[in-house]
Amino acid sequence: MKPTWLHALMRLDCGPIASSDKLAQEVGTSQQTASRWLFLLRKEGMIQKDRDYRITQNGATYLSQLKKNHPAALSGRVFSGVGEGKYYLSKPGYQDQFSGLLGFEPYPGTLNLRIKEPQSMQASRRLRQNPGLRLDGFKEKERTFGPARCYPCRIRANKKTANGAIIVPERTHYPEDVVELLSPVFLRKALGVKDKDALRLELI
Amino acid sequence: MKPTWLHALMRLDCGPIASSDKLAQEVGTSQQTASRWLFLLRKEGMIQKDRDYRITQNGATYLSQLKKNHPAALSGRVFSGVGEGKYYLSKPGYQDQFSGLLGFEPYPGTLNLRIKEPQSMQASRRLRQNPGLRLDGFKEKERTFGPARCYPCRIRANKKTANGAIIVPERTHYPEDVVELLSPVFLRKALGVKDKDALRLELI
DNA sequence: ATTACTATGTTTCGAGTAA
DNA sequence: TTTACTCGAAACATAGTAA
């Protein structure tokens, strides 16, 4: 399974590169082939050369369409967590970032969803590969609070809809069958859901 | 710029697909070629077929590594450096940070790895784009010691495993085919390795 | 140092078609 | 219906090398 020009483009998407030879080594092909790819990619307007070779807006757009990584939807059932979310949301270090990032002040508590369907599992896995909106980490005295990622979504249940966001801690390897939700409103009340009720998330 | 098998894999990453013909239409190639790709991808363990064709964990990992994230693994061979690592590790300005950051006191010396395989080169390159764990820089009399980044990993050789971390100076553009390792133990002894022996790193 | 040409060998493609 | 074979044609990769 040889590397292809798409590998080269994806490499360029991660950062500029100095020469065809360097690219060749990194993707595992010959200098000549790398040179040809760079030429063709340039002809297509996917990359440009100034000092180094770098991806253009065009190329980046092409890739992001290919990745189409955002799953469209994802569903699961409500369950009661240990109330950790509430604790984290109370930290000013995080709080200060929400408005700017999500456009709302979250209700001080998260709603937990457990996923069962394989399709949604896959969606959850794919979701975590996206950068999403980054919530920076911070330090507070002795304790370190890591960065997290947010994915805005629409939350539906009982023919009602609320806005919100999935929040995923960046470092800790949270189980992939669990999804934690933020929202400006108290979701259990706004949607009229209780434990074991089904929710549907539409990513935006 | 024809589509390649990678396009097919990326399409599969977005969701399962029913037949070679469907795939062919979606990525823009012939049914025969799609069929061949599906066969090859299955042989590589990147996809599986139950009812539909769908990507495997393996394939998803391959893609996510290509896209941006932490490389899962990286391998190279031990070589003897100039012993600079030892000097840096002896500085209290760094020493004081290790426990908090990595959860161990490093053995006073680093193990150097030289990377050859293109795949690992790519992994190394990608690794450096991640923030990792930041080791702050400091000043000592006249000399300035820059910040560095640490990437915790498991280190394997000879069926033995040790914990450790890759350490990368932040400013100096260290060659990307060299990786420097910290560990609470003396790795050469703990793993029974000497110059030119192969090591495998699993990032965590 | 880097790029990219030519020439040659190798791989991949896809129409036709069988299973 | 779908998958996958054959085989001539087309595309591609790479060594050598010039610029």
Short mmCIF file of C-alpha atoms in Angstrom, two decimals, chain B residues 10-198:
data_model
loop_
_atom_site.label_atom_id
_atom_site.label_comp_id
_atom_site.label_asym_id
_atom_site.label_seq_id
_atom_site.Cartn_x
_atom_site.Cartn_y
_atom_site.Cartn_z
CA MET B 10 -11.39 8.31 4.31
CA ARG B 11 -14.81 7.73 2.87
CA LEU B 12 -15.15 4.58 4.96
CA ASP B 13 -14.10 6.62 7.99
CA CYS B 14 -17.20 8.73 7.52
CA GLY B 15 -19.48 5.71 7.67
CA PRO B 16 -20.06 2.23 6.29
CA ILE B 17 -20.81 1.58 2.66
CA ALA B 18 -22.74 -1.20 1.02
CA SER B 19 -20.87 -2.18 -2.14
CA SER B 20 -17.84 -1.64 -4.29
CA ASP B 21 -20.07 -0.02 -6.85
CA LYS B 22 -21.40 2.56 -4.39
CA LEU B 23 -17.90 3.33 -3.23
CA ALA B 24 -16.74 3.68 -6.82
CA GLN B 25 -19.40 6.25 -7.51
CA GLU B 26 -18.69 8.20 -4.39
CA VAL B 27 -14.95 8.51 -4.78
CA GLY B 28 -15.07 8.71 -8.55
CA THR B 29 -13.44 5.59 -9.88
CA SER B 30 -14.50 2.35 -11.52
CA GLN B 31 -16.24 -0.49 -9.74
CA GLN B 32 -13.27 -2.73 -10.46
CA THR B 33 -10.83 -0.37 -8.86
CA ALA B 34 -13.06 0.14 -5.84
CA SER B 35 -13.33 -3.61 -5.49
CA ARG B 36 -9.56 -3.96 -5.63
CA TRP B 37 -9.11 -1.24 -3.01
CA LEU B 38 -11.64 -2.84 -0.72
CA PHE B 39 -9.82 -6.13 -1.04
CA LEU B 40 -6.43 -4.61 -0.31
CA LEU B 41 -7.72 -2.54 2.59
CA ARG B 42 -9.32 -5.62 4.05
CA LYS B 43 -6.04 -7.49 3.69
CA GLU B 44 -4.31 -4.71 5.59
CA GLY B 45 -6.89 -4.87 8.37
CA MET B 46 -7.98 -1.30 7.73
CA ILE B 47 -11.55 -2.26 7.00
CA GLN B 48 -13.85 -5.23 7.55
CA LYS B 49 -16.96 -6.54 5.95
CA ASP B 50 -19.93 -7.77 7.87
CA ARG B 51 -23.07 -6.52 6.29
CA ASP B 52 -21.48 -3.41 4.88
CA TYR B 53 -17.85 -2.47 4.55
CA ARG B 54 -16.72 -0.46 7.53
CA ILE B 55 -13.48 0.91 8.88
CA THR B 56 -11.75 -0.98 11.71
CA GLN B 57 -10.13 0.52 14.76
CA ASN B 58 -6.87 -0.11 12.96
CA GLY B 59 -7.87 1.89 9.96
CA ALA B 60 -9.27 4.72 12.05
CA THR B 61 -6.02 4.89 13.98
CA TYR B 62 -4.03 4.99 10.77
CA LEU B 63 -6.09 7.90 9.55
CA SER B 64 -6.07 9.85 12.76
CA GLN B 65 -2.30 9.60 12.81
CA LEU B 66 -2.18 10.91 9.30
CA LYS B 67 -4.51 13.73 10.07
CA LYS B 68 -2.96 15.47 12.99
CA ASN B 69 -2.95 13.76 16.29
CA HIS B 70 -0.60 12.01 18.57
CA PRO B 71 1.17 9.30 16.71
CA ALA B 72 0.36 5.99 18.36
CA ALA B 73 3.83 4.55 18.04
CA LEU B 74 7.28 5.28 16.81
CA SER B 75 10.41 3.20 16.54
CA GLY B 76 14.11 3.78 16.16
CA ARG B 77 17.54 2.61 17.18
CA VAL B 78 19.66 3.44 20.19
CA PHE B 79 22.77 5.50 19.65
CA SER B 80 25.24 7.25 21.91
CA GLY B 81 24.81 10.98 22.14
CA VAL B 82 27.36 13.43 23.42
CA GLY B 83 26.06 13.22 26.96
CA GLU B 84 24.46 16.65 26.86
CA GLY B 85 21.21 15.32 28.22
CA LYS B 86 22.91 14.42 31.46
CA TYR B 87 24.11 18.00 31.90
CA TYR B 88 20.66 19.43 31.41
CA LEU B 89 19.00 16.92 33.69
CA SER B 90 21.39 17.91 36.45
CA LYS B 91 19.97 21.44 36.52
CA PRO B 92 17.63 21.99 39.48
CA GLY B 93 15.64 24.41 37.32
CA TYR B 94 14.45 21.48 35.28
CA GLN B 95 14.68 18.80 37.94
CA ASP B 96 12.11 20.47 40.14
CA GLN B 97 9.50 20.20 37.41
CA PHE B 98 9.78 16.57 36.47
CA SER B 99 7.88 14.95 39.31
CA GLY B 100 4.91 17.21 38.93
CA LEU B 101 4.87 16.92 35.19
CA LEU B 102 5.76 13.32 34.54
CA GLY B 103 5.19 11.59 37.82
CA PHE B 104 8.77 10.42 38.13
CA GLU B 105 12.29 11.62 38.85
CA PRO B 106 14.31 10.94 35.75
CA TYR B 107 17.45 8.88 35.85
CA PRO B 108 20.28 11.39 35.30
CA GLY B 109 20.89 10.65 31.64
CA THR B 110 18.97 10.41 28.43
CA LEU B 111 18.78 7.65 25.87
CA ASN B 112 18.99 8.72 22.25
CA LEU B 113 17.07 7.15 19.46
CA ARG B 114 17.65 7.62 15.78
CA ILE B 115 14.65 7.14 13.53
CA LYS B 116 14.87 5.72 10.07
CA GLU B 117 11.48 4.42 8.92
CA PRO B 118 9.41 7.02 7.08
CA GLN B 119 6.38 6.13 9.18
CA SER B 120 8.22 6.89 12.37
CA MET B 121 9.71 10.01 10.86
CA GLN B 122 6.23 11.19 10.18
CA ALA B 123 5.20 10.29 13.70
CA SER B 124 8.12 12.25 15.11
CA ARG B 125 7.31 15.23 12.96
CA ARG B 126 3.69 15.14 14.06
CA LEU B 127 4.59 14.67 17.68
CA ARG B 128 6.43 17.98 17.73
CA GLN B 129 3.31 19.78 16.62
CA ASN B 130 1.51 18.71 19.75
CA PRO B 131 1.79 20.88 22.80
CA GLY B 132 2.76 17.96 25.06
CA LEU B 133 3.69 18.73 28.63
CA ARG B 134 5.57 21.95 28.96
CA LEU B 135 8.79 22.11 30.93
CA ASP B 136 9.41 25.76 31.70
CA GLY B 137 12.71 27.39 30.89
CA PHE B 138 14.77 29.34 33.42
CA LYS B 139 17.83 31.54 33.81
CA GLU B 140 20.94 30.68 35.75
CA LYS B 141 23.51 33.43 36.11
CA GLU B 142 24.47 34.21 32.53
CA ARG B 143 23.04 31.15 30.83
CA THR B 144 19.45 30.78 29.69
CA PHE B 145 17.85 27.37 29.60
CA GLY B 146 14.92 27.23 27.24
CA PRO B 147 11.59 25.52 27.72
CA ALA B 148 11.08 21.96 26.53
CA ARG B 149 8.22 19.64 25.84
CA CYS B 150 7.67 16.18 27.21
CA TYR B 151 5.60 13.41 25.75
CA PRO B 152 5.01 10.51 28.13
CA CYS B 153 5.39 7.13 26.51
CA ARG B 154 5.90 3.48 27.09
CA ILE B 155 9.28 2.21 25.91
CA ARG B 156 9.53 -1.34 24.68
CA ALA B 157 12.41 -3.58 23.72
CA ASN B 158 13.24 -7.24 24.16
CA LYS B 159 9.74 -7.88 25.42
CA LYS B 160 10.41 -5.57 28.33
CA THR B 161 8.65 -2.31 29.01
CA ALA B 162 9.58 0.85 30.81
CA ASN B 163 7.84 4.11 31.38
CA GLY B 164 9.39 7.30 30.22
CA ALA B 165 8.97 10.41 28.17
CA ILE B 166 10.30 11.92 25.01
CA ILE B 167 11.84 15.29 25.69
CA VAL B 168 12.16 17.91 22.99
CA PRO B 169 13.75 21.33 23.45
CA GLU B 170 11.25 23.91 22.34
CA ARG B 171 13.38 26.46 20.59
CA THR B 172 16.42 24.78 19.15
CA HIS B 173 15.51 22.97 16.01
CA TYR B 174 16.63 19.57 17.00
CA PRO B 175 16.88 17.16 14.08
CA GLU B 176 13.61 15.35 13.64
CA ASP B 177 15.20 11.96 13.18
CA VAL B 178 16.52 12.04 16.74
CA VAL B 179 14.46 11.41 19.84
CA GLU B 180 15.68 11.83 23.39
CA LEU B 181 14.22 9.75 26.19
CA LEU B 182 13.80 10.27 29.89
CA SER B 183 12.91 7.51 32.29
CA PRO B 184 12.90 6.88 36.01
CA VAL B 185 15.20 3.92 35.35
CA PHE B 186 18.49 3.43 33.54
CA LEU B 187 17.00 2.29 30.27
CA ARG B 188 20.05 0.57 28.82
CA LYS B 189 20.10 -1.73 31.80
CA ALA B 190 16.37 -2.02 32.41
CA LEU B 191 15.61 -3.01 28.84
CA GLY B 192 18.93 -4.67 28.14
CA VAL B 193 19.66 -2.56 25.08
CA LYS B 194 22.87 -1.29 23.57
CA ASP B 195 23.74 0.88 20.59
CA LYS B 196 21.90 -0.01 17.39
CA ASP B 197 19.21 -2.00 19.17
CA ALA B 198 15.64 -1.24 18.14
#
